[in-house]
Short mmCIF file of N, CA, C and O in Angstrom, two decimals:
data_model
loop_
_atom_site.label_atom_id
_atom_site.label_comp_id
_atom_site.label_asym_id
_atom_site.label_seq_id
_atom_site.Cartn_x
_atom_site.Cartn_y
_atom_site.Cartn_z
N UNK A 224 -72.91 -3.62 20.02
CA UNK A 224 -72.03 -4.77 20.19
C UNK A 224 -72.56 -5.98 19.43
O UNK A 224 -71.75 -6.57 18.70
N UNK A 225 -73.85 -6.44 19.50
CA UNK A 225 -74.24 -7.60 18.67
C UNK A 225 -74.26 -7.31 17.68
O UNK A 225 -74.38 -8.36 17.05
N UNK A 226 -74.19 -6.04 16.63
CA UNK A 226 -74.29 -5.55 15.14
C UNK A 226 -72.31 -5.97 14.99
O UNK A 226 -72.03 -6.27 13.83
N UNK A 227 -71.39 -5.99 15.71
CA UNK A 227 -69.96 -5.52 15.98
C UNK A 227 -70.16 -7.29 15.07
O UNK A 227 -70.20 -7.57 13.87
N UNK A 228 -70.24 -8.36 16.59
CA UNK A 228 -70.70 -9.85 16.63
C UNK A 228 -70.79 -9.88 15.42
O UNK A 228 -69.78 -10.06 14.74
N UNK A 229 -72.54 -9.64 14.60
CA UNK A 229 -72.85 -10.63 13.65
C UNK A 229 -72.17 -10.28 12.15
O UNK A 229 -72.28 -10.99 11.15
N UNK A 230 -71.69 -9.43 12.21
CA UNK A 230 -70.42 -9.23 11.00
C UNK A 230 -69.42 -9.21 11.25
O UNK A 230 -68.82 -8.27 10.72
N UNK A 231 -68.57 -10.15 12.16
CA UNK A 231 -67.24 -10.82 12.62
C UNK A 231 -67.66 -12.41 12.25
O UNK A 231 -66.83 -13.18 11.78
N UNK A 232 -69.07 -12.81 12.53
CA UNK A 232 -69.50 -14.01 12.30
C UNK A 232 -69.72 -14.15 10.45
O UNK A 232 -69.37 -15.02 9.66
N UNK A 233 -70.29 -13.16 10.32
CA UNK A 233 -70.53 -13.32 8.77
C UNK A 233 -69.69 -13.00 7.88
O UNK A 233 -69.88 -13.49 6.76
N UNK A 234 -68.53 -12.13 8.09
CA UNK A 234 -67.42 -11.78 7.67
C UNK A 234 -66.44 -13.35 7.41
O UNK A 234 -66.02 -13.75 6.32
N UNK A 235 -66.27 -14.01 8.72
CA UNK A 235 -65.77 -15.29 9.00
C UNK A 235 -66.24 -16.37 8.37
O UNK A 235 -65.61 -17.39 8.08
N UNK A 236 -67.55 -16.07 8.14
CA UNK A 236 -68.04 -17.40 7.30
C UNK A 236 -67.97 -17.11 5.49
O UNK A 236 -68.23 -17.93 4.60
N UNK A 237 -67.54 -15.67 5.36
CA UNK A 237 -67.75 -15.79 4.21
C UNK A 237 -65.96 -16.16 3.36
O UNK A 237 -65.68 -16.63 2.26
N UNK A 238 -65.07 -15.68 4.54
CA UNK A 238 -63.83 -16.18 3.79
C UNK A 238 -63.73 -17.60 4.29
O UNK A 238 -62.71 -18.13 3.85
N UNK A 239 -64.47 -18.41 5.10
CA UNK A 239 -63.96 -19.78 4.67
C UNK A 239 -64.78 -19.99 4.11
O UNK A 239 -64.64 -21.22 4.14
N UNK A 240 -65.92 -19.81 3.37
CA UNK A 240 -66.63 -20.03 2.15
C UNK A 240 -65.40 -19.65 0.81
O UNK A 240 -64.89 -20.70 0.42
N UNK A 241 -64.96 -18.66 0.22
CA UNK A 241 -64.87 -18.34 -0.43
C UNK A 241 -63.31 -18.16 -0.46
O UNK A 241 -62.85 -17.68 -1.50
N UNK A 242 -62.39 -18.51 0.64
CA UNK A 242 -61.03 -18.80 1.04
C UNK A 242 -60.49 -20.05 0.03
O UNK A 242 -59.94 -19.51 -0.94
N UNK A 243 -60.47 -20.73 -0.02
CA UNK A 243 -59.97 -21.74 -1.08
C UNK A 243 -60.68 -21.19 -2.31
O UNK A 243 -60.02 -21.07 -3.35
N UNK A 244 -61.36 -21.01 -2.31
CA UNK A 244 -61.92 -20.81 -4.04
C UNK A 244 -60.66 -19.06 -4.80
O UNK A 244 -60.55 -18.66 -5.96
N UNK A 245 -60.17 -18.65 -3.83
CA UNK A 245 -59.89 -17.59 -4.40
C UNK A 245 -57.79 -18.14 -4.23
O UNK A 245 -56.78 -17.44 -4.35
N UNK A 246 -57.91 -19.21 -4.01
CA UNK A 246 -56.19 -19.47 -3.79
C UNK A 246 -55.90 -19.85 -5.07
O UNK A 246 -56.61 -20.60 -5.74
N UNK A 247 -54.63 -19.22 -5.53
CA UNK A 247 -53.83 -19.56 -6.68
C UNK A 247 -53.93 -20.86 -7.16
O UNK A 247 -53.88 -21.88 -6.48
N UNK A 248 -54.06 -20.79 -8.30
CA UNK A 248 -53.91 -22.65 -8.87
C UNK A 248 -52.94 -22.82 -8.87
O UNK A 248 -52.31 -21.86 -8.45
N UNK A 249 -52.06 -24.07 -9.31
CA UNK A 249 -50.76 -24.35 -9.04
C UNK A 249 -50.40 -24.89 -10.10
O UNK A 249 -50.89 -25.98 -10.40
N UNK A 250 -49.42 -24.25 -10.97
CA UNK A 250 -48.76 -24.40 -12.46
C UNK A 250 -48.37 -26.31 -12.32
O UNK A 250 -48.44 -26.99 -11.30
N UNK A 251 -48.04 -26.70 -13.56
CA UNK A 251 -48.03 -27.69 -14.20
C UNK A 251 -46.72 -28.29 -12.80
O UNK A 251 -47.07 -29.12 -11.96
N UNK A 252 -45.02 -27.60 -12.80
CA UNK A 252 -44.27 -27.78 -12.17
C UNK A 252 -44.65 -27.89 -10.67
O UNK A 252 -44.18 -28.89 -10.13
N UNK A 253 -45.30 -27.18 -9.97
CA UNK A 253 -45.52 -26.83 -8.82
C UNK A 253 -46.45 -28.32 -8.42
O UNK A 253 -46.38 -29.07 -7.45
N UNK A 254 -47.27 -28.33 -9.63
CA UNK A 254 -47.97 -29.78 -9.00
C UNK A 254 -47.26 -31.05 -8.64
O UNK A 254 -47.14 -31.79 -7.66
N UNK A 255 -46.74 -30.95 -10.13
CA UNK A 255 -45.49 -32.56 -9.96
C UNK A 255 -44.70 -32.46 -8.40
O UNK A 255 -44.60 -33.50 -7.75
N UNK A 256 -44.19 -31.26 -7.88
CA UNK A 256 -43.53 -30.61 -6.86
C UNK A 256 -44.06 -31.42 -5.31
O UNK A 256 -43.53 -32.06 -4.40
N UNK A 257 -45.50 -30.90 -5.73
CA UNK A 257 -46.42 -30.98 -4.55
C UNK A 257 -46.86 -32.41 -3.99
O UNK A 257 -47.06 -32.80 -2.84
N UNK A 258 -46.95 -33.06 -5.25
CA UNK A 258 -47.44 -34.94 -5.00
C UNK A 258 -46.66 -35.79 -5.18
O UNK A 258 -46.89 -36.93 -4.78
N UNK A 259 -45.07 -35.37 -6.10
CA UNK A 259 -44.36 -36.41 -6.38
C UNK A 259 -43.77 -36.99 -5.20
O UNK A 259 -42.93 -36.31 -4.62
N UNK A 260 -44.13 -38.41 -4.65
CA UNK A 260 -43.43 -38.84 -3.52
C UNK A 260 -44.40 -38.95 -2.02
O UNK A 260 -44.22 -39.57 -0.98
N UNK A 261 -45.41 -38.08 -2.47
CA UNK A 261 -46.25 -38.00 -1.23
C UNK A 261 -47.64 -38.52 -1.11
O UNK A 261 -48.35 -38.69 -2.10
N UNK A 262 -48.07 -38.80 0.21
CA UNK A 262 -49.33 -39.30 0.50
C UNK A 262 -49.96 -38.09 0.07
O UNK A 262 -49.52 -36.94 0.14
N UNK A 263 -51.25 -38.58 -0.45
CA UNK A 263 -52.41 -37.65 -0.27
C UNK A 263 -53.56 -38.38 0.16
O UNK A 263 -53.89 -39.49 -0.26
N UNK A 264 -54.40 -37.44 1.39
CA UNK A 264 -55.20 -37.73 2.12
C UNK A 264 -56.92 -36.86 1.78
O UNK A 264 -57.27 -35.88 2.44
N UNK A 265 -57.67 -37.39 0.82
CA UNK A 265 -58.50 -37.42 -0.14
C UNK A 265 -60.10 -36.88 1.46
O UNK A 265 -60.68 -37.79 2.06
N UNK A 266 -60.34 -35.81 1.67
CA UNK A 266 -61.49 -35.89 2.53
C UNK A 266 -62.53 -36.13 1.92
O UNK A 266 -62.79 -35.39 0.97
N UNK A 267 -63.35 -37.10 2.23
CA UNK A 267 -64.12 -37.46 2.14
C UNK A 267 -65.98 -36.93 2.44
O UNK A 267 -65.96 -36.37 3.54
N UNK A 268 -66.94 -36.92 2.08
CA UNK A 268 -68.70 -36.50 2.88
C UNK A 268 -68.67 -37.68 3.52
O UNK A 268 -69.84 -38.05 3.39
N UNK A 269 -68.10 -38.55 4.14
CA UNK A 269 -68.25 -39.62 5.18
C UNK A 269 -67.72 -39.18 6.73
O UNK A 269 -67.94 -39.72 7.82
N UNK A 270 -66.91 -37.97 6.36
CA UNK A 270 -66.25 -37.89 7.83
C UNK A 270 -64.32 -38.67 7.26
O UNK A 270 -63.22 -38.31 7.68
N UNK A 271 -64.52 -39.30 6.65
CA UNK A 271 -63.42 -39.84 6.47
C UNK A 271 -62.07 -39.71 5.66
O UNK A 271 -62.16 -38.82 4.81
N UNK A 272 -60.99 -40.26 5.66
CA UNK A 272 -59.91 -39.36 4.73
C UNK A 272 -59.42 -41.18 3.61
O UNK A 272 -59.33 -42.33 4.04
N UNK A 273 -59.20 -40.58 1.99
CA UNK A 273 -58.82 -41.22 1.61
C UNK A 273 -57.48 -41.36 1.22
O UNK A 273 -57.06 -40.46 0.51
N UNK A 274 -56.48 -42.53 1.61
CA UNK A 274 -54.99 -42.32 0.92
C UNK A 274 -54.49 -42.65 0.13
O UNK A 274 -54.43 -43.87 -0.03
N UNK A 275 -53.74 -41.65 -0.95
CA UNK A 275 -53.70 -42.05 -2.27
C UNK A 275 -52.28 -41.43 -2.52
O UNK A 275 -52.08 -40.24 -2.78
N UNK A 276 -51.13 -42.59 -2.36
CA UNK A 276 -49.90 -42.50 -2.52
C UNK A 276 -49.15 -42.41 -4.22
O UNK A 276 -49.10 -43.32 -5.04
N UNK A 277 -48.78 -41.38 -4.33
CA UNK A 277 -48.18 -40.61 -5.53
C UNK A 277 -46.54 -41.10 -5.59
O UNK A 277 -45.60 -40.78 -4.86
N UNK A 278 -46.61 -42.05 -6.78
CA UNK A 278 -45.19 -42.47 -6.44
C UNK A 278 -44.39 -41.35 -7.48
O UNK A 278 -45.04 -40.69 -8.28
N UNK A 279 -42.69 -41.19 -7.33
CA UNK A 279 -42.28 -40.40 -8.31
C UNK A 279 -42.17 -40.64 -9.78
O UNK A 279 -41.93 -39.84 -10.68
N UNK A 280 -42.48 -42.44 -9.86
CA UNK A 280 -42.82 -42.66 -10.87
C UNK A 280 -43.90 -42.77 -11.89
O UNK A 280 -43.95 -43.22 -13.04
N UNK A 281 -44.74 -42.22 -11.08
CA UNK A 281 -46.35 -42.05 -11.83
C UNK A 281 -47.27 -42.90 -11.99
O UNK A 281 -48.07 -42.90 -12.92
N UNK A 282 -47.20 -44.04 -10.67
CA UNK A 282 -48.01 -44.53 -10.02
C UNK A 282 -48.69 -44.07 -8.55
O UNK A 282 -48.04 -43.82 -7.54
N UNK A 283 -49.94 -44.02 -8.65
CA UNK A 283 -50.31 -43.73 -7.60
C UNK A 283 -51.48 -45.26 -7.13
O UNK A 283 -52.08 -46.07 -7.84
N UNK A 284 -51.39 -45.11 -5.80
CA UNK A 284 -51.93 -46.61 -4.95
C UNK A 284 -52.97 -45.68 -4.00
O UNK A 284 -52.87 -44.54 -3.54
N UNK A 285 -53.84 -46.55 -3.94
CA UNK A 285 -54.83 -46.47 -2.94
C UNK A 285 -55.60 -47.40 -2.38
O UNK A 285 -55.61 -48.54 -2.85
N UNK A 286 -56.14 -47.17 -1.61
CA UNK A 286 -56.44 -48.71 -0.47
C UNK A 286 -57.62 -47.78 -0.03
O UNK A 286 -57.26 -46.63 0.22
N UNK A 287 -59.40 -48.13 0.15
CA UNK A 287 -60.07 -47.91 0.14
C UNK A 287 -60.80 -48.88 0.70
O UNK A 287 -61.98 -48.92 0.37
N UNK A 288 -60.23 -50.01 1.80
CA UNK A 288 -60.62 -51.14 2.10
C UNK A 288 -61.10 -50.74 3.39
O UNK A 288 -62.09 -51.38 3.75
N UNK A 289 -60.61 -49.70 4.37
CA UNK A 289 -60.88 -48.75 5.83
C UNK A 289 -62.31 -48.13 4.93
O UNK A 289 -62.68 -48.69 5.96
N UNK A 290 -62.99 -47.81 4.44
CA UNK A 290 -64.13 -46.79 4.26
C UNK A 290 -65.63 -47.89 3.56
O UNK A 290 -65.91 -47.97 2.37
N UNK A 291 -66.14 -48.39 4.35
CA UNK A 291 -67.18 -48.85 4.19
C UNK A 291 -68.43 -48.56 2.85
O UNK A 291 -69.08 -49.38 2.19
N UNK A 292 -68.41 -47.11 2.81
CA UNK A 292 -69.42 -46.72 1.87
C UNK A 292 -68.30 -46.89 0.83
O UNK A 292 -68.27 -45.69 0.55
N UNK A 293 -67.30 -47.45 -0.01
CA UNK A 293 -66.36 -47.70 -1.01
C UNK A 293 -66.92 -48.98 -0.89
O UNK A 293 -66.54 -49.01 0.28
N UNK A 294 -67.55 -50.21 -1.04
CA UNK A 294 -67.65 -51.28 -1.46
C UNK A 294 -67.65 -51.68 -2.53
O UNK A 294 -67.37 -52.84 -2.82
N UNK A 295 -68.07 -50.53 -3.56
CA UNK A 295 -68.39 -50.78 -4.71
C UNK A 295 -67.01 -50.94 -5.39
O UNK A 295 -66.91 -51.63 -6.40
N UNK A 296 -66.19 -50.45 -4.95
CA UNK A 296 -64.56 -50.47 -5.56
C UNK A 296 -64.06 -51.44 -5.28
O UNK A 296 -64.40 -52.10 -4.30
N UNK A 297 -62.89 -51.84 -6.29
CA UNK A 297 -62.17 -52.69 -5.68
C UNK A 297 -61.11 -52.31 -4.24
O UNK A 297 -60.49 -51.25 -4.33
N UNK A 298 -60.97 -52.91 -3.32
CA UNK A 298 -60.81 -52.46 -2.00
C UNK A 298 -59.13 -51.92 -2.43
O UNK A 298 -58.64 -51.54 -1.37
N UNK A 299 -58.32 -51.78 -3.33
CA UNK A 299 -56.83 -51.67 -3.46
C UNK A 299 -56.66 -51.34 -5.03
O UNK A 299 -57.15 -51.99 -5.95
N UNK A 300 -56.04 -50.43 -5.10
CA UNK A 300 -55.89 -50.31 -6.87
C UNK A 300 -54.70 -49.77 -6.74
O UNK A 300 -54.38 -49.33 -5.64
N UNK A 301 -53.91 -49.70 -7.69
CA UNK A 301 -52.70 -49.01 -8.61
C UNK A 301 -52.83 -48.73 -9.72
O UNK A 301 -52.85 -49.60 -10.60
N UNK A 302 -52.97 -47.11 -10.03
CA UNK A 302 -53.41 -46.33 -11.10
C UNK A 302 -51.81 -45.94 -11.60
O UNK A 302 -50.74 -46.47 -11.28
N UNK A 303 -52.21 -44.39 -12.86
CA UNK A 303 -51.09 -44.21 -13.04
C UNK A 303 -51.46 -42.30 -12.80
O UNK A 303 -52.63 -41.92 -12.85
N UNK A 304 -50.68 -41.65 -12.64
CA UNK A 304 -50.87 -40.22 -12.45
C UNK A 304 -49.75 -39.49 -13.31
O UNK A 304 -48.83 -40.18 -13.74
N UNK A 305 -49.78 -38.15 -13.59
CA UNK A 305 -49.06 -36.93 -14.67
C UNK A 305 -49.69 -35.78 -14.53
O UNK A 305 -50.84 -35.49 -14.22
N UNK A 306 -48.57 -35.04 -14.88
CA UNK A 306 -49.48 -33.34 -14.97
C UNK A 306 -49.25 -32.72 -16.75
O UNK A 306 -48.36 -32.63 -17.59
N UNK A 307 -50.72 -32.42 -16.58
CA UNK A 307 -51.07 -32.23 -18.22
C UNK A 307 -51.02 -30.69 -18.05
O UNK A 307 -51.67 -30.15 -17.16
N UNK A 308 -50.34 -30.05 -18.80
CA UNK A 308 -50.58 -28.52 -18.26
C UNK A 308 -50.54 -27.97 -16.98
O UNK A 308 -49.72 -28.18 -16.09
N UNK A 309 -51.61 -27.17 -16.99
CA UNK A 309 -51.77 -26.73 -15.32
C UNK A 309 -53.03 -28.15 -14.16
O UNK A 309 -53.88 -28.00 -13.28
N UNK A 310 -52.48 -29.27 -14.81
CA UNK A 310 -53.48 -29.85 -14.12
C UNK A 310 -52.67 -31.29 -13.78
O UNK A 310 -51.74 -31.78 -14.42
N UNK A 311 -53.44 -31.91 -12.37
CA UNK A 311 -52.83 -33.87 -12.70
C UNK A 311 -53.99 -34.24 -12.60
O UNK A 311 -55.05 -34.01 -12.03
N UNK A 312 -53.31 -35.12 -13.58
CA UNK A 312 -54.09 -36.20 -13.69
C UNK A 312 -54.24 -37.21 -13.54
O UNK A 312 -53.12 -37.38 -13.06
N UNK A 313 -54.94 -38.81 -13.49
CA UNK A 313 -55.15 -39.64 -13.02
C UNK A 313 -55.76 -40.78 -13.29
O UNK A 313 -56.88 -40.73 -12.80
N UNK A 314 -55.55 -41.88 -13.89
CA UNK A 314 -56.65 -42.60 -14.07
C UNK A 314 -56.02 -44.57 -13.33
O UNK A 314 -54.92 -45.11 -13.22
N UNK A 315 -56.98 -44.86 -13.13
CA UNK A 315 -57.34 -46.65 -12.64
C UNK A 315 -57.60 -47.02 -13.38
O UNK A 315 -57.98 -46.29 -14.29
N UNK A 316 -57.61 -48.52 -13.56
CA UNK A 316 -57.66 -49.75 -14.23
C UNK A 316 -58.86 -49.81 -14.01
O UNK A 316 -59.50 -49.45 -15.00
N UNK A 317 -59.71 -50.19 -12.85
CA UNK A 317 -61.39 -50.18 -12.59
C UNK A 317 -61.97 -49.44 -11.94
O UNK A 317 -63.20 -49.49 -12.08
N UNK A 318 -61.40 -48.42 -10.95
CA UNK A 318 -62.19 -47.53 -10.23
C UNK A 318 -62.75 -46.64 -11.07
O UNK A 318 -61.82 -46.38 -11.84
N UNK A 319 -63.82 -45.93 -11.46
CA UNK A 319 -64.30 -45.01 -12.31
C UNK A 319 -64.78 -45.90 -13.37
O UNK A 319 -65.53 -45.14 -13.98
N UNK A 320 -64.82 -46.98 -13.95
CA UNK A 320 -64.35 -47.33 -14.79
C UNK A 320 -63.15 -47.15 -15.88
O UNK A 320 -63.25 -46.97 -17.09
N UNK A 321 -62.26 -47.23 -15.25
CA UNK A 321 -60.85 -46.61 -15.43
C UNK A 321 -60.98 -45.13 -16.59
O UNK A 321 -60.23 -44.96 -17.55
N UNK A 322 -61.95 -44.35 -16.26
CA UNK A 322 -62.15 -42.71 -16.70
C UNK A 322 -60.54 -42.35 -16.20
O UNK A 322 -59.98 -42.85 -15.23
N UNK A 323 -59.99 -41.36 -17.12
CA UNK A 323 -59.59 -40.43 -16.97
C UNK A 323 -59.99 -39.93 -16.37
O UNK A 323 -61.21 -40.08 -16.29
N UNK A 324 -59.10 -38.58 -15.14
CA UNK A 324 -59.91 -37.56 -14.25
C UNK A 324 -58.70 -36.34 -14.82
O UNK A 324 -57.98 -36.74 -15.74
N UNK A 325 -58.53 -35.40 -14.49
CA UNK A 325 -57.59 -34.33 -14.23
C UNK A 325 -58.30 -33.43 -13.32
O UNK A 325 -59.49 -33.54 -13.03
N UNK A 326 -57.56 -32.62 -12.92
CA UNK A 326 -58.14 -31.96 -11.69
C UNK A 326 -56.60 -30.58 -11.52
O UNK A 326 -55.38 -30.54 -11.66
N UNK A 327 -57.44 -29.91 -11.25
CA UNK A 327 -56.48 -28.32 -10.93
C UNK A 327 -56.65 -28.13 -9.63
O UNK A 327 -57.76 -28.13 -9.10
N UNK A 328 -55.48 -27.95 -8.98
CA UNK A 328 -54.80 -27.48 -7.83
C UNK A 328 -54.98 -26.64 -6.83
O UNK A 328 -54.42 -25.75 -7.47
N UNK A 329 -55.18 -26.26 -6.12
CA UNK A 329 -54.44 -24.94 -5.11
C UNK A 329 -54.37 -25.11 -3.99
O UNK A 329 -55.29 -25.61 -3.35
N UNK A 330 -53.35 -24.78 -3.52
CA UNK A 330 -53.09 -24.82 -2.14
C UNK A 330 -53.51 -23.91 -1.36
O UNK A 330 -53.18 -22.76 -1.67
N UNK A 331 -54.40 -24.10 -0.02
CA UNK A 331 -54.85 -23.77 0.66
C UNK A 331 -54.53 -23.38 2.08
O UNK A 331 -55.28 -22.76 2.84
N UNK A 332 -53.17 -23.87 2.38
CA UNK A 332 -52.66 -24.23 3.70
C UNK A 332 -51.44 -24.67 3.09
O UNK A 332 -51.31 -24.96 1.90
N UNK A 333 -50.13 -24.71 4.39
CA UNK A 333 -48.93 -25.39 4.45
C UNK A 333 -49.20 -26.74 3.69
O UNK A 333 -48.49 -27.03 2.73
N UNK A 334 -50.04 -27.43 4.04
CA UNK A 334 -50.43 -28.99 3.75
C UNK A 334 -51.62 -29.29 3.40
O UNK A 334 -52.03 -30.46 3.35
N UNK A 335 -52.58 -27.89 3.02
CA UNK A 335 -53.42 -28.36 2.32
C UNK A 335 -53.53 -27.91 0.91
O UNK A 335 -52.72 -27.05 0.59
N UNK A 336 -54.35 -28.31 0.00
CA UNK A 336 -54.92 -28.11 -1.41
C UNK A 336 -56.90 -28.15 -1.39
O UNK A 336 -57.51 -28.31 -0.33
N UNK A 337 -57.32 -28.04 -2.18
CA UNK A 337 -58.29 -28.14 -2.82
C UNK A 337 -58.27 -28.30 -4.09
O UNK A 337 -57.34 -27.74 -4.67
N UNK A 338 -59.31 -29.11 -4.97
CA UNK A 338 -59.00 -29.67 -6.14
C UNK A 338 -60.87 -29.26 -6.69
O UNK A 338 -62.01 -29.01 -6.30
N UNK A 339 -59.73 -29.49 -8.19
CA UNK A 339 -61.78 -29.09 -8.78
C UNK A 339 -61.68 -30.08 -10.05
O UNK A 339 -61.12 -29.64 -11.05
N UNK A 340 -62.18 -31.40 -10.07
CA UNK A 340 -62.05 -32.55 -11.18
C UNK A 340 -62.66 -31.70 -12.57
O UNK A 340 -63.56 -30.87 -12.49
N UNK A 341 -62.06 -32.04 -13.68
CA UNK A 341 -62.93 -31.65 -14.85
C UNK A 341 -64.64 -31.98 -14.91
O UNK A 341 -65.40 -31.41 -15.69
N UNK A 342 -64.99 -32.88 -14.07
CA UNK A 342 -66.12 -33.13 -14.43
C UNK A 342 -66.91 -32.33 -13.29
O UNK A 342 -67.93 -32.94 -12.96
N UNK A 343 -66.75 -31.24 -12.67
CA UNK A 343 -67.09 -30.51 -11.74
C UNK A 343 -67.14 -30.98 -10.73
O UNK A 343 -67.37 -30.14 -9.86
N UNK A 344 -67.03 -32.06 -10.32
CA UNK A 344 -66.58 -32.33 -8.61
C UNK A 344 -65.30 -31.50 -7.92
O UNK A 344 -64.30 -31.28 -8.61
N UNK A 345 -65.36 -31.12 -6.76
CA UNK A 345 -64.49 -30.35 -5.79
C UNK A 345 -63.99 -30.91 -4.68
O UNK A 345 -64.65 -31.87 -4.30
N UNK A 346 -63.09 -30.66 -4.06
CA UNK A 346 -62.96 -31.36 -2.09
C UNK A 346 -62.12 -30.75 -1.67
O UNK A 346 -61.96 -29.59 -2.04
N UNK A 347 -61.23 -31.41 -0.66
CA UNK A 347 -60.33 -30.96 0.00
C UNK A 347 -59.10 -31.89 0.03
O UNK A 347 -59.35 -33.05 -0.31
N UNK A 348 -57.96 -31.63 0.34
CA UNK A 348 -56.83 -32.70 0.76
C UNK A 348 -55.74 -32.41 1.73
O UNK A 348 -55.12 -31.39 1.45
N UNK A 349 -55.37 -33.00 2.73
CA UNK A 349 -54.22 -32.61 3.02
C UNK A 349 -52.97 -33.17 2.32
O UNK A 349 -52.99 -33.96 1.37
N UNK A 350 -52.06 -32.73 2.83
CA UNK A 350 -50.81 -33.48 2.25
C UNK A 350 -49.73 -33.87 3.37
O UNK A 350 -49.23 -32.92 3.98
N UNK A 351 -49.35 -35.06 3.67
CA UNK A 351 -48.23 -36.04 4.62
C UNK A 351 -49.19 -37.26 5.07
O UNK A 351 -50.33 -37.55 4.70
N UNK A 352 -48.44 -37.77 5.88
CA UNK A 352 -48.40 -38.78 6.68
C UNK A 352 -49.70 -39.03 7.71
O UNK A 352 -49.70 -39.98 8.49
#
């Protein structure tokens, strides 16, 4: 029975290890699909969620003024966002130093995604309200 246990446990840990990494990316259309119009809620290594509203016109807003370890940012920005291929992309006026980002897709859940930035950063997101 505990041999049954510790490979139900390790079995379990290895598809949510390896559960988003193996979900479909999401074509060029499917992205525009997925953000045009909607909040996205950016998780954070603070515990915390960031919101970053995708307008249909290819502005996206974020307010970063709720998350303490963000000081360094300006507390409110309005960027502009697009999907380049199979990817969106993103860039600010000063956050990053207004870098370009792009980042590829997949959905993970009804309302979630995971993202992988060109510059090898990864996370999580949900998507609504």
């Amino acid at each position: 029975m505990r041999n049954v246990l510790a490979r139900v446990i390790v079995t379990g840990a290895i598809i949510a290890v390896i559960g988003p990494a193996i979900a479909d990316d999401l074509s060029g259309p499917e992205i525009k699909k997925l953000v045009s119009g909607e909040r996205i809620f950016l998780s954070t290594p603070f515990g915390t969620e960031l919101p970053l509203n995708y307008k249909s016109n290819g502005q996206v807003s974020g307010d970063v003024s709720g998350i303490s370890a963000a000081s360094m940012f300006a507390p409110k920005e309005v960027g502009k966002w697009w999907v380049e291929g199979k990817k969106l992309c993103q860039q600010w006026p000063t956050w990053y130093k207004g870098r370009q980002f792009c980042f590829t897709i997949a959905k993970t859940g009804d309302n979630t995604i995971s993202w992988l930035r060109d510059d090898g950063a990864a996370g999580t997101a949900r998507i609504g309200n």
